[in-house]
PDB file of C-alpha atoms in Angstrom:
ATOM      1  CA  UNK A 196     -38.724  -3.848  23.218  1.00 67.00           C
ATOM      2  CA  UNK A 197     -36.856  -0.922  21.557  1.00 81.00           C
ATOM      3  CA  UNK A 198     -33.390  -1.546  19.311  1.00 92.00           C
ATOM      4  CA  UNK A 199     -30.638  -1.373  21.635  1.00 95.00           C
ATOM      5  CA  UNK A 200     -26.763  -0.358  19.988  1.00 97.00           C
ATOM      6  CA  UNK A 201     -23.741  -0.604  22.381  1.00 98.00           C
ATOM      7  CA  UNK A 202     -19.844   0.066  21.591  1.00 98.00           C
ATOM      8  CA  UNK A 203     -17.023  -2.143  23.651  1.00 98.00           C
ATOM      9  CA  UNK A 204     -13.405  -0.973  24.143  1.00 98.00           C
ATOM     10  CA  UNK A 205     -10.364  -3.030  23.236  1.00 98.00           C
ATOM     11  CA  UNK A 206      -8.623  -3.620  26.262  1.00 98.00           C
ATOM     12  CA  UNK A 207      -4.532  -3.443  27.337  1.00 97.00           C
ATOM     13  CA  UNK A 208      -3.270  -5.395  30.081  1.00 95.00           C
ATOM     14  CA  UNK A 209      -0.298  -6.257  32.281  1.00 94.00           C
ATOM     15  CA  UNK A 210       1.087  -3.133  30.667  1.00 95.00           C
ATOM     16  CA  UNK A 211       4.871  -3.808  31.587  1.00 94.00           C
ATOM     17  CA  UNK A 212       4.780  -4.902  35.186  1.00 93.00           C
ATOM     18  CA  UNK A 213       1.197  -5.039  36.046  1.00 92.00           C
ATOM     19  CA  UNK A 214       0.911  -8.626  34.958  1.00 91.00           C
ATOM     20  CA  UNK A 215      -2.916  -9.597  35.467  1.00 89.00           C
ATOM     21  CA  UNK A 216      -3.696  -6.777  37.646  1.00 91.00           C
ATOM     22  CA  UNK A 217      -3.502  -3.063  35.272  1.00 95.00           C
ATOM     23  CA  UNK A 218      -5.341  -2.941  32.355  1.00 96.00           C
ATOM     24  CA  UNK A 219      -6.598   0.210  30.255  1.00 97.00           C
ATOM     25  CA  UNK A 220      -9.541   1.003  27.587  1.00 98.00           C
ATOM     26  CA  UNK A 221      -8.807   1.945  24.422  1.00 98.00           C
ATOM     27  CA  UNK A 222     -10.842   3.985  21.684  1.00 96.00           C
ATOM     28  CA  UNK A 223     -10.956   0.753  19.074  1.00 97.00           C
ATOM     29  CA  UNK A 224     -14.588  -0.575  19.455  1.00 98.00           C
ATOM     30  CA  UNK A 225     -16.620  -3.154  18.580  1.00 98.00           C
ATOM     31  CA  UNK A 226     -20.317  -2.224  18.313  1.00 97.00           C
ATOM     32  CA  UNK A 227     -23.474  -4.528  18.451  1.00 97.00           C
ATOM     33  CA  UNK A 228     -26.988  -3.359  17.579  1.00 96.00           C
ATOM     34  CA  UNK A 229     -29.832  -5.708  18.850  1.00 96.00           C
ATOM     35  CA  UNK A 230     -33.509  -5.717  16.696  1.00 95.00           C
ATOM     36  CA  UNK A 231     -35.983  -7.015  18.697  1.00 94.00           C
ATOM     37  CA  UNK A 232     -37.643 -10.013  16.427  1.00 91.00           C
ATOM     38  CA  UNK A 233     -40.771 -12.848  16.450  1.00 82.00           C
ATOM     39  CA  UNK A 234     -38.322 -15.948  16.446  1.00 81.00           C
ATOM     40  CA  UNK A 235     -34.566 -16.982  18.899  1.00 90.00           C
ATOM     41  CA  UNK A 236     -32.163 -15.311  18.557  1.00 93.00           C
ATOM     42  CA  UNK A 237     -30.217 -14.729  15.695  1.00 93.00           C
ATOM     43  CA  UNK A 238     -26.307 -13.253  14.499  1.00 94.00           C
ATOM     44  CA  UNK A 239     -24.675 -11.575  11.780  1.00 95.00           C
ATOM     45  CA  UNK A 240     -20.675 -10.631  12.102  1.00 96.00           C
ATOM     46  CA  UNK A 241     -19.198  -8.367   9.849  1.00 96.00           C
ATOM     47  CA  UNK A 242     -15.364  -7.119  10.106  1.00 95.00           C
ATOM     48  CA  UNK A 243     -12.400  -8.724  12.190  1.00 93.00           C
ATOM     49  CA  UNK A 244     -13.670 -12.471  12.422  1.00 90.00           C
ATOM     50  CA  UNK A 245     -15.845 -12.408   9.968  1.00 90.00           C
ATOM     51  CA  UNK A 246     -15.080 -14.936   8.247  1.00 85.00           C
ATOM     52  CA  UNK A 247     -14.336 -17.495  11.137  1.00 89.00           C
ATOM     53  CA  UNK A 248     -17.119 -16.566  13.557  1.00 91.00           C
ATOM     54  CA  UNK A 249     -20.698 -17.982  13.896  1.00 90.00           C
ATOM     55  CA  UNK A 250     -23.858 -16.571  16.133  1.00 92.00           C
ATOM     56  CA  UNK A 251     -24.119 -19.748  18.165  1.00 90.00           C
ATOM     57  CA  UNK A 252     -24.686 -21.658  21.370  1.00 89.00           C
ATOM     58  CA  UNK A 253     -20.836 -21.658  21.196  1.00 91.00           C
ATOM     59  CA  UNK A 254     -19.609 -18.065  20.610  1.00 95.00           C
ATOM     60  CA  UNK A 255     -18.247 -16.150  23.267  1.00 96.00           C
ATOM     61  CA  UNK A 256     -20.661 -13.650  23.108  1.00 97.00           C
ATOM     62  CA  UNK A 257     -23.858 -15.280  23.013  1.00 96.00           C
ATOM     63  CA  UNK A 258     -22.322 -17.586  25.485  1.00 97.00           C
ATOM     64  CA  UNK A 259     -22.154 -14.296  28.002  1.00 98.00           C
ATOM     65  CA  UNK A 260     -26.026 -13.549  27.228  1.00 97.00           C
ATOM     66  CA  UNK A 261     -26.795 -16.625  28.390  1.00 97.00           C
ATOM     67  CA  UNK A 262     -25.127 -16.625  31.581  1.00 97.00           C
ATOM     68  CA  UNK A 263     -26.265 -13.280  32.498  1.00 97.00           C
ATOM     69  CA  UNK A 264     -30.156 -14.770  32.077  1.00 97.00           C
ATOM     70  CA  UNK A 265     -29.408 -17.704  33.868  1.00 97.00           C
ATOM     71  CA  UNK A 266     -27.706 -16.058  36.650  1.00 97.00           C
ATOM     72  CA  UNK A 267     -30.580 -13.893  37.446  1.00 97.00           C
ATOM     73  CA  UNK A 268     -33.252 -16.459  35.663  1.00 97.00           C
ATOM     74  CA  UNK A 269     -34.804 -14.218  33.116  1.00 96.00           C
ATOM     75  CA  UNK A 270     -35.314 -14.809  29.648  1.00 94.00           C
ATOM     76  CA  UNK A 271     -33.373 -13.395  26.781  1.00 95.00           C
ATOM     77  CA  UNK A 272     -35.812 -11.348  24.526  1.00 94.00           C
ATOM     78  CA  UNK A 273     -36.138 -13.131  20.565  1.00 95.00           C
ATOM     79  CA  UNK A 274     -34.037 -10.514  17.888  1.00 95.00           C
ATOM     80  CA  UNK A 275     -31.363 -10.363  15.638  1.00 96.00           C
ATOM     81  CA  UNK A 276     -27.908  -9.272  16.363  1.00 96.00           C
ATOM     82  CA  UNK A 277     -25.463  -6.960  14.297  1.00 96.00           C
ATOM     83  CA  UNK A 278     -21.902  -7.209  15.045  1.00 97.00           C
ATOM     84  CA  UNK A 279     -19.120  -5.020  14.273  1.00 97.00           C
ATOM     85  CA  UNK A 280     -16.249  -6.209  14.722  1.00 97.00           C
ATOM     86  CA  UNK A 281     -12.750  -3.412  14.779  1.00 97.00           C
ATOM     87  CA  UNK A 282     -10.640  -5.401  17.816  1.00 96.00           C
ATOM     88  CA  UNK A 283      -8.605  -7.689  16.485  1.00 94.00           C
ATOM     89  CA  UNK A 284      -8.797 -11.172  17.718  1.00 92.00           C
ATOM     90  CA  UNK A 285      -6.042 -13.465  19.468  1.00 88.00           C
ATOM     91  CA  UNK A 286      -3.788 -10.202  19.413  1.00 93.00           C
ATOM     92  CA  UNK A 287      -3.855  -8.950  22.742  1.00 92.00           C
ATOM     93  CA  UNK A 288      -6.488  -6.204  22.924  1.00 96.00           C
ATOM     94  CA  UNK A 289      -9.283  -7.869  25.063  1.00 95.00           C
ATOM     95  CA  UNK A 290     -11.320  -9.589  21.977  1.00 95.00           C
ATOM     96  CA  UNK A 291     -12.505 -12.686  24.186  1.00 94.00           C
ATOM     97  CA  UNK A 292     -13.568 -10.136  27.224  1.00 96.00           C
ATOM     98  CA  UNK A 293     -15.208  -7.452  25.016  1.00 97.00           C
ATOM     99  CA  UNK A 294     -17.109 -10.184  24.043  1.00 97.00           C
ATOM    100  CA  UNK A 295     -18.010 -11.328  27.431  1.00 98.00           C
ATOM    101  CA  UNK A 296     -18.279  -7.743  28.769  1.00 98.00           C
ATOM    102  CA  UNK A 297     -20.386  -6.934  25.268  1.00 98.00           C
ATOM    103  CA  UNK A 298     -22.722 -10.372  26.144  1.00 98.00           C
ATOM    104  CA  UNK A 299     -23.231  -9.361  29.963  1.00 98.00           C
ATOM    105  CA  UNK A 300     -23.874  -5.559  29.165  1.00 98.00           C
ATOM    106  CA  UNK A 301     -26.195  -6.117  25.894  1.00 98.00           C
ATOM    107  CA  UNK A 302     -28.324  -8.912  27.911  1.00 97.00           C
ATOM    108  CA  UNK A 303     -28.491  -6.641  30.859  1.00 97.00           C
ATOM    109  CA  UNK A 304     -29.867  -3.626  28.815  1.00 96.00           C
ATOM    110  CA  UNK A 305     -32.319  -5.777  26.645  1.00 96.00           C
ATOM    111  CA  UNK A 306     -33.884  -8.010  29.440  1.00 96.00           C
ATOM    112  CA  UNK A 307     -34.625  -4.701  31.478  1.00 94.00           C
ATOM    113  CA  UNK A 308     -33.020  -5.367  34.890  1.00 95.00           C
ATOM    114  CA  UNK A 309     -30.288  -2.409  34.494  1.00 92.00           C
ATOM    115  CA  UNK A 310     -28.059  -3.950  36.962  1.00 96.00           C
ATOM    116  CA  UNK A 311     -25.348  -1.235  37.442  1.00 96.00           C
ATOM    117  CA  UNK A 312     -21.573  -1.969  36.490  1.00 96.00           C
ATOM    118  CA  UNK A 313     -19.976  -2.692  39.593  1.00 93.00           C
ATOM    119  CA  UNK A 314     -22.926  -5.945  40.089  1.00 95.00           C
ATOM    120  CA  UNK A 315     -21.899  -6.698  36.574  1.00 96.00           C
ATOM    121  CA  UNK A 316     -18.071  -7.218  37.735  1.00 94.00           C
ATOM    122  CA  UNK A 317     -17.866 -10.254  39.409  1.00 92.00           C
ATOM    123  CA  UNK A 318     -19.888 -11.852  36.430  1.00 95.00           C
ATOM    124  CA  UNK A 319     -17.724 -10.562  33.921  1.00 95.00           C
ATOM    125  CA  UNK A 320     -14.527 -11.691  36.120  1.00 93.00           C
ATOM    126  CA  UNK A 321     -15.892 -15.399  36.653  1.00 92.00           C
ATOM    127  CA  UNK A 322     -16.627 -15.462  32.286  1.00 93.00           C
ATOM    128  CA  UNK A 323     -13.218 -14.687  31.922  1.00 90.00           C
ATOM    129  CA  UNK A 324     -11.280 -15.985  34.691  1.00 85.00           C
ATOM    130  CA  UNK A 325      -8.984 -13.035  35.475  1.00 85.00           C
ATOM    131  CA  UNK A 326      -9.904  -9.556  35.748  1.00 89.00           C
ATOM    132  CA  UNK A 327      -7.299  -7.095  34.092  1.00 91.00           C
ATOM    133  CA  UNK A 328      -9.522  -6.748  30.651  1.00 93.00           C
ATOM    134  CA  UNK A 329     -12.931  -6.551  31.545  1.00 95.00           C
ATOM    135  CA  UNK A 330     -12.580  -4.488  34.237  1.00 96.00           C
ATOM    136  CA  UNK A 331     -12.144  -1.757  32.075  1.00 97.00           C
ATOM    137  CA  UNK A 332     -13.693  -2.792  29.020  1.00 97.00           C
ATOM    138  CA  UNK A 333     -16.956  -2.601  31.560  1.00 97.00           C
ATOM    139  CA  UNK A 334     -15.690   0.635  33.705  1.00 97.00           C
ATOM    140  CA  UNK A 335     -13.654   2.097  31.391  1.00 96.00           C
ATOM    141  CA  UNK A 336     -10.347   4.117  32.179  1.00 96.00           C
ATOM    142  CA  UNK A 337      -6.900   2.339  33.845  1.00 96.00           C
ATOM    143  CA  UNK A 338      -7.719  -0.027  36.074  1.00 95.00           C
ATOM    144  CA  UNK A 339      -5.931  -1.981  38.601  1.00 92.00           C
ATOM    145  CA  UNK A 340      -7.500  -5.065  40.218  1.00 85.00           C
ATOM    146  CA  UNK A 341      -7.149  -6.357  43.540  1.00 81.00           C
ATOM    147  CA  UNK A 342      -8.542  -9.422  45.270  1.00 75.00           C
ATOM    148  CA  UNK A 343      -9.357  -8.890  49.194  1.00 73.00           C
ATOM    149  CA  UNK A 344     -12.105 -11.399  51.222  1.00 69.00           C
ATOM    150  CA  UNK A 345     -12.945 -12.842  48.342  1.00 68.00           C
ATOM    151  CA  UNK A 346     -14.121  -9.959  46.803  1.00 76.00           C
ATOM    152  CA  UNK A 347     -12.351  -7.485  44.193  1.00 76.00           C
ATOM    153  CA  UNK A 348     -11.919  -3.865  44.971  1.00 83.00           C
ATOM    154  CA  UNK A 349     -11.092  -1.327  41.535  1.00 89.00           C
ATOM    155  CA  UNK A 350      -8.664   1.162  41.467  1.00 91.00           C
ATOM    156  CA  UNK A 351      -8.888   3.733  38.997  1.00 92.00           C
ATOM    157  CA  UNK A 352      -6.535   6.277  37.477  1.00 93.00           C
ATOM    158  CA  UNK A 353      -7.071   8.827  34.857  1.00 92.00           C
ATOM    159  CA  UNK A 354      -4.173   9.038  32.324  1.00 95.00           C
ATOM    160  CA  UNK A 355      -3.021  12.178  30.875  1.00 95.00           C
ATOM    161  CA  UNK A 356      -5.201  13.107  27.754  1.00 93.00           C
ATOM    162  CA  UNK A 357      -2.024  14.251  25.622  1.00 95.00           C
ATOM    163  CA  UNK A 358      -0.712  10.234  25.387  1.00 97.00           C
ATOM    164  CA  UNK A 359      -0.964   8.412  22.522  1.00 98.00           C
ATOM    165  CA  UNK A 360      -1.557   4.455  22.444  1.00 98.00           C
ATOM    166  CA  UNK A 361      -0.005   3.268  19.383  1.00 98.00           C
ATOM    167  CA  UNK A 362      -0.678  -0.489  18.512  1.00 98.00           C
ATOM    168  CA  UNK A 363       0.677  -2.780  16.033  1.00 98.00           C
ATOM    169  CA  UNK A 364      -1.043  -5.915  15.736  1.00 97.00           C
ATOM    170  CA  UNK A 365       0.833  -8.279  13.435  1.00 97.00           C
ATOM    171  CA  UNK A 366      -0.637 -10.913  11.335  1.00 94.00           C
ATOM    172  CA  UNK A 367       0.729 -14.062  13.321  1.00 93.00           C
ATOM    173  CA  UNK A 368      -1.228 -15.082  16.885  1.00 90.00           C
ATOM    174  CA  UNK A 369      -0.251 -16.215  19.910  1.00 88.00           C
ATOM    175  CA  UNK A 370      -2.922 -18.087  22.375  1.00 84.00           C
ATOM    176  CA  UNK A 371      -3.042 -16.701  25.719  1.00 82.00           C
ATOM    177  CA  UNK A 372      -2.217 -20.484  27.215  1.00 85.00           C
ATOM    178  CA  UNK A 373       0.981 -20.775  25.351  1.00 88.00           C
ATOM    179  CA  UNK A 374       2.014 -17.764  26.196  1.00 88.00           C
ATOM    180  CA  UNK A 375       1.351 -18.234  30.423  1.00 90.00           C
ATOM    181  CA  UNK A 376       2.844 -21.759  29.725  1.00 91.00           C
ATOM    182  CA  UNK A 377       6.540 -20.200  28.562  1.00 92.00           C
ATOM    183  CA  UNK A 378       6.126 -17.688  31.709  1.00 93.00           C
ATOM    184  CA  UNK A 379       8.547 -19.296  34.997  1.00 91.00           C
ATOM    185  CA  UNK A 380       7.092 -20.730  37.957  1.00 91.00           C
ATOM    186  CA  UNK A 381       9.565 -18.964  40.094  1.00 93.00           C
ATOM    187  CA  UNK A 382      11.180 -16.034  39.904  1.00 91.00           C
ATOM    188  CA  UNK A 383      14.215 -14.543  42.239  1.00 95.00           C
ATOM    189  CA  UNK A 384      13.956 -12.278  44.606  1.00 95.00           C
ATOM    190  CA  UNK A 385      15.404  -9.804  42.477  1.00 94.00           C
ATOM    191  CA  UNK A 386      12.842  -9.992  39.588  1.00 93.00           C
ATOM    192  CA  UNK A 387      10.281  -9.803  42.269  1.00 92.00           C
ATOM    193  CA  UNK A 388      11.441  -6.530  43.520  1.00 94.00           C
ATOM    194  CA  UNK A 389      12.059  -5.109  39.862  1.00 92.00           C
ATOM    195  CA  UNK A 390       8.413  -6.215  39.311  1.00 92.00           C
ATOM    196  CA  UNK A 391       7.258  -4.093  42.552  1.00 93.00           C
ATOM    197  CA  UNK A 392       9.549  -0.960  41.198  1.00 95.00           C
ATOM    198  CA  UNK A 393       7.908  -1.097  37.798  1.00 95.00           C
ATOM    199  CA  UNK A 394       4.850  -1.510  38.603  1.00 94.00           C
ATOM    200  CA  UNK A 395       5.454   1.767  41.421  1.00 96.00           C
ATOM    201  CA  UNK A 396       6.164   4.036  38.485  1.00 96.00           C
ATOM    202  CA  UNK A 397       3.552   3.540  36.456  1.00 96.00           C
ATOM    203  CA  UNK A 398       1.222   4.644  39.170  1.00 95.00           C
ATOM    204  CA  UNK A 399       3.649   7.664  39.911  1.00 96.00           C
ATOM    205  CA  UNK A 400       3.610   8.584  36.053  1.00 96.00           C
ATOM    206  CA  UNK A 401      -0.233   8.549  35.666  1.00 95.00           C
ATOM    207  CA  UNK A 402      -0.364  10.316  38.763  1.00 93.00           C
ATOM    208  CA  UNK A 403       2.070  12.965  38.322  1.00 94.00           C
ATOM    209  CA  UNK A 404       1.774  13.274  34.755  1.00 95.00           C
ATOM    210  CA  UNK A 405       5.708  11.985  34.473  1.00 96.00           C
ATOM    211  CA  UNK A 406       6.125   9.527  31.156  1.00 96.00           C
ATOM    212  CA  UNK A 407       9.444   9.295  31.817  1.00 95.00           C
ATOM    213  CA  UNK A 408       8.713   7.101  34.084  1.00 96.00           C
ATOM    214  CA  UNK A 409       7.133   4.389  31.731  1.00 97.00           C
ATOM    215  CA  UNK A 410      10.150   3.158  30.646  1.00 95.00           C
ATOM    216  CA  UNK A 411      10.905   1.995  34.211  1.00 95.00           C
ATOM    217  CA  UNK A 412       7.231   0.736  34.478  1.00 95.00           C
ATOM    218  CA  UNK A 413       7.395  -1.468  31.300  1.00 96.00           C
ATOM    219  CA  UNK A 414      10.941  -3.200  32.733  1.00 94.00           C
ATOM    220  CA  UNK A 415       8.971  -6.091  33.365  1.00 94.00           C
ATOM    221  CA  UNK A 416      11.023  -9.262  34.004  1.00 93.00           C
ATOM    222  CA  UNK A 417       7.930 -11.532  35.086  1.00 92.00           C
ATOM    223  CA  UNK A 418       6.639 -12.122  31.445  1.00 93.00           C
ATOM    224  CA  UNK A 419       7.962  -9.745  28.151  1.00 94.00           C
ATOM    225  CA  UNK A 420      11.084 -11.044  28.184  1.00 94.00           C
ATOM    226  CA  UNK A 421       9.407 -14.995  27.690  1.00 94.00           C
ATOM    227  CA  UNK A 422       6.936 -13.676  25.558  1.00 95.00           C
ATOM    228  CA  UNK A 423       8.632 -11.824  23.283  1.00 95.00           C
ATOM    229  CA  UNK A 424      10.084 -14.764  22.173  1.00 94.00           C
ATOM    230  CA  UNK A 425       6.817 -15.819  20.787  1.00 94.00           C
ATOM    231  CA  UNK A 426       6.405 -12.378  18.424  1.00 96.00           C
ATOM    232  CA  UNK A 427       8.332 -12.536  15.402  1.00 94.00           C
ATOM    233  CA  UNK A 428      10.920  -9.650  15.363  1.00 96.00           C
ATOM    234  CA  UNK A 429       9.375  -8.781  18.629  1.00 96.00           C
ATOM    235  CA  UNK A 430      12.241  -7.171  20.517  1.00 96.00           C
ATOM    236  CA  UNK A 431      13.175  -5.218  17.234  1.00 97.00           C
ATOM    237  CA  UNK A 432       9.706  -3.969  16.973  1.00 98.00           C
ATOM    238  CA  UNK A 433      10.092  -2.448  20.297  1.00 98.00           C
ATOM    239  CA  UNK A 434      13.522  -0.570  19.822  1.00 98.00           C
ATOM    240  CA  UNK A 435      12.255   0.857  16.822  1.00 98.00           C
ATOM    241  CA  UNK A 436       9.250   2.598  18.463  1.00 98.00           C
ATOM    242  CA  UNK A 437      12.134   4.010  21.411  1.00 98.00           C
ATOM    243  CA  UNK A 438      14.275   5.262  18.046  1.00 98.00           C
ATOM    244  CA  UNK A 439      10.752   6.898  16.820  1.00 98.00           C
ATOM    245  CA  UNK A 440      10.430   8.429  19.804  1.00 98.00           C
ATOM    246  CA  UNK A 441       7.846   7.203  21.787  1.00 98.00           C
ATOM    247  CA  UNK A 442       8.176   7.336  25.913  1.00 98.00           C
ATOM    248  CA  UNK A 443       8.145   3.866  26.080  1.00 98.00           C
ATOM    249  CA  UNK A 444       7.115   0.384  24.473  1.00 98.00           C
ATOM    250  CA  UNK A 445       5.874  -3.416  25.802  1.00 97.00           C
ATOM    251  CA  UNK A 446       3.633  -6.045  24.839  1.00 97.00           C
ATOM    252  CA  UNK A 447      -0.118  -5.726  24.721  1.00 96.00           C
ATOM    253  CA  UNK A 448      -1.643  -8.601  26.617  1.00 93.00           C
ATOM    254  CA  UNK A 449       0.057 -11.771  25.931  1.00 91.00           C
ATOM    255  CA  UNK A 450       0.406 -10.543  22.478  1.00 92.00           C
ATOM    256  CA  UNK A 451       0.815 -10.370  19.803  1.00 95.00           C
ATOM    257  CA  UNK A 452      -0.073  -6.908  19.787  1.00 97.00           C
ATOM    258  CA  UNK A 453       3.350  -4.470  20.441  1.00 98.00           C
ATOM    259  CA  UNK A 454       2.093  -1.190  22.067  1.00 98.00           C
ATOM    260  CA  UNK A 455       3.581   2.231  22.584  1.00 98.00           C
ATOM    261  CA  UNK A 456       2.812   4.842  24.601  1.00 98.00           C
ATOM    262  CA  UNK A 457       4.076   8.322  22.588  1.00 97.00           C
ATOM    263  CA  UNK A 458       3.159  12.073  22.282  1.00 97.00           C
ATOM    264  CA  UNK A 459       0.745  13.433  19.432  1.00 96.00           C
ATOM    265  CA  UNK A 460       3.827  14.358  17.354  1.00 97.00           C
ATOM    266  CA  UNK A 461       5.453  11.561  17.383  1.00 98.00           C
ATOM    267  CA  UNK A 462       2.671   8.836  17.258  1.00 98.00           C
ATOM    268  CA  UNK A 463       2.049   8.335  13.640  1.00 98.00           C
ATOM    269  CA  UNK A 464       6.331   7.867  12.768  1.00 98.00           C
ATOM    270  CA  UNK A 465       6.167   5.387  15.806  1.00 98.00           C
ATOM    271  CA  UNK A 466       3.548   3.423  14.314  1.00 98.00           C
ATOM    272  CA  UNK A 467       5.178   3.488  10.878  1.00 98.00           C
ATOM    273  CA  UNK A 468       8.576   2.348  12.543  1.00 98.00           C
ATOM    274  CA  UNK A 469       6.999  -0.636  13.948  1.00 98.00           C
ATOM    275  CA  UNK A 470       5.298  -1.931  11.173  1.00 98.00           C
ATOM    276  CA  UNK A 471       7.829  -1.881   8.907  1.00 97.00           C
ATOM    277  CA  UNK A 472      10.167  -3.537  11.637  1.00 97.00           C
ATOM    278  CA  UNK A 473       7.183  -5.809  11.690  1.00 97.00           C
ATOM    279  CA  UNK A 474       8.561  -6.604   7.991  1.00 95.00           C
ATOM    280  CA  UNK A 475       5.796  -7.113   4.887  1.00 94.00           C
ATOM    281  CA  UNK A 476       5.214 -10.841   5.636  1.00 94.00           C
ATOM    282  CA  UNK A 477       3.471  -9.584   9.268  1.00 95.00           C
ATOM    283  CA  UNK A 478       1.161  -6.818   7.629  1.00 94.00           C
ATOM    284  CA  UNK A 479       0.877  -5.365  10.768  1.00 96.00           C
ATOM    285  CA  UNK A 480      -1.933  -3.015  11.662  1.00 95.00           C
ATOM    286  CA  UNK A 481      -1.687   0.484  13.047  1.00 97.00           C
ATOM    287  CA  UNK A 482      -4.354   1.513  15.409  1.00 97.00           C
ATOM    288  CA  UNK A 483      -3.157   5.109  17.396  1.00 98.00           C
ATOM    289  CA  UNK A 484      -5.461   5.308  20.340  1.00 97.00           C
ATOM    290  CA  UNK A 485      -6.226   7.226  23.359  1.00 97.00           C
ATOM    291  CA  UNK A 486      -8.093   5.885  26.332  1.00 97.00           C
ATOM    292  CA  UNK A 487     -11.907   5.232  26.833  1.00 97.00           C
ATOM    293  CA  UNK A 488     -12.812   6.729  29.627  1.00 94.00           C
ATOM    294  CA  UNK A 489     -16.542   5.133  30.064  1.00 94.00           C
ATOM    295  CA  UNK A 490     -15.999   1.620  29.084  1.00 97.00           C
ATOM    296  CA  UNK A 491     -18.847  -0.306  27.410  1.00 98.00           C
ATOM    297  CA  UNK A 492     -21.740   2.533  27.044  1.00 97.00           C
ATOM    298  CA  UNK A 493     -25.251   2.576  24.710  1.00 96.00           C
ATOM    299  CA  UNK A 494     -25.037   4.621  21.908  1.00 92.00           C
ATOM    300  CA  UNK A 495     -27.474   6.605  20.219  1.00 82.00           C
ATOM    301  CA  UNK A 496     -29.094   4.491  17.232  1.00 75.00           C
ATOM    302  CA  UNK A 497     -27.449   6.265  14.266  1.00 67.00           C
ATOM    303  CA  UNK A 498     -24.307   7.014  15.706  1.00 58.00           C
ATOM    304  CA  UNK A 499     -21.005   4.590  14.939  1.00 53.00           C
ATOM    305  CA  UNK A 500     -17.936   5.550  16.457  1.00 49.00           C
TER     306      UNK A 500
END
């Protein structure tokens, strides 16, 4: 057994109104390097987490190396685990599935079955429990996610190479059940068809290469407008990045995360107008990102991105 290093994406979903079906890779990664060993299987974590995490039966990760060896009933291989961590947790960006994506992929490469990606899907999906994140943390790109007989079919779209992701991650959290909890039941029949709209131009401004169509596309009414309430100085955060001039702003996820989609020029004074709307008590981070196009890949030995 060779060392093995992989990268994982950071993740986007719902993007606007896409709620639990688009989703997008980003270029913030977490990387893991396995070194094959004599005795179990062992865990080191260094960066975001840090300083909460542990290598255990219980962590996400080593929880989705597991269930890929039970699910095909092969042993995991004995070595030591480094972790990298750069996505920042509970924020938004697809921490929980890059773990589960990272667990599934690492397992798959070390044990030496080299199932492809699209057999590693449904595991990933049944880990996590909905599939707008690790469908393209694993495939990479924007992704849209449908279920049909029981079975999900992708959709992918390539996004224009010139955007720029920026994403503000402030310091306070919000829990992905508290923020589907604050979401309505029911929504009108009105809502519903602003939903459909939005959701309609984002396809038509990846497609035609139109961002002036993202503003329409991130008019969700289905969940940003409950959610937001959960972000401290949320709403403000998101004018400010329209006054910096980017195309078009939303939440990342269930947040906390604010994202903005912007042109090279303008990305860096959109970031900087969001964190300081943030305010100095948030210390928000600034990540300006463009899309990963591969999704969770190997990487050579020496190489961290």
């Amino acid at each position: 057994m060779m060392n093995v290093k992989i990268r994982i994406p950071a993740t986007t979903a719902n993007l606007g109104c896409g709620f639990d079906v688009f989703g997008m890779a980003l270029d913030l990664y977490n990387e893991v390097a396995f070194i094959p060993g004599e005795e179990t299987l062992t865990g080191e974590i260094h960066g975001e987490g840090a300083g909460t995490l542990i290598f255990n039966e219980q962590n996400l990760f080593y929880k989705s190396m597991n269930f890929f060896a039970a699910h095909y009933g092969v042993d995991l291989p004995h070595g030591h685990l480094v972790m990298k961590h750069r996505i920042p947790m509970a924020r938004g960006l697809g921490s929980s599935s890059a773990a589960v994506v990272g667990g599934v992929f690492l397992a798959n490469q070390i044990t030496g079955l080299q199932r492809s990606k699209e057999e590693l899907l449904p595991l990933v999906v049944e880990l996590e429990g909905h599939p707008d994140n690790v469908t393209p943390c694993l495939l990479g790109g924007f992704c849209s996610a449908h279920h049909i007989d029981a079975d999900w079919q992708i959709s992918q779209f390539s996004v224009p190479s010139d955007w720029r992701f920026v994403v503000v991650s402030p310091r306070s959290e919000v829990s992905t059940q508290k923020a589907r909890e604050i979401m309505p039941q029911t929504v009108s029949l009105q809502d519903a068809v602003q939903t459909i709209s939005g959701a309609a131009a984002l396809i038509g401004a990846l497609v035609n290469r139109r961002p002036q169509l993202l503003q329409a596309a991130f008019a969700d009414r289905l969940h940003v407008p409950y959610r937001l309430t959960l972000i401290p100085h949320g709403k403000e955060v998101l004018k400010a990045a329209l006054q910096a001039g980017a195309y078009a702003s939303t939440i990342s996820g269930s947040g906390s995360t604010l994202l903005a989609v912007s042109d090279e020029n303008h990305a860096a004074a959109v970031g900087k107008a969001m964190q300081m709307e943030f305010g100095e008590e948030e210390a928000a981070q600034v990540h300006i990102v463009t899309v990963c196009a591969d999704g969770v890949a190997l990487i050579p030995l020496d190489k961290e991105t």
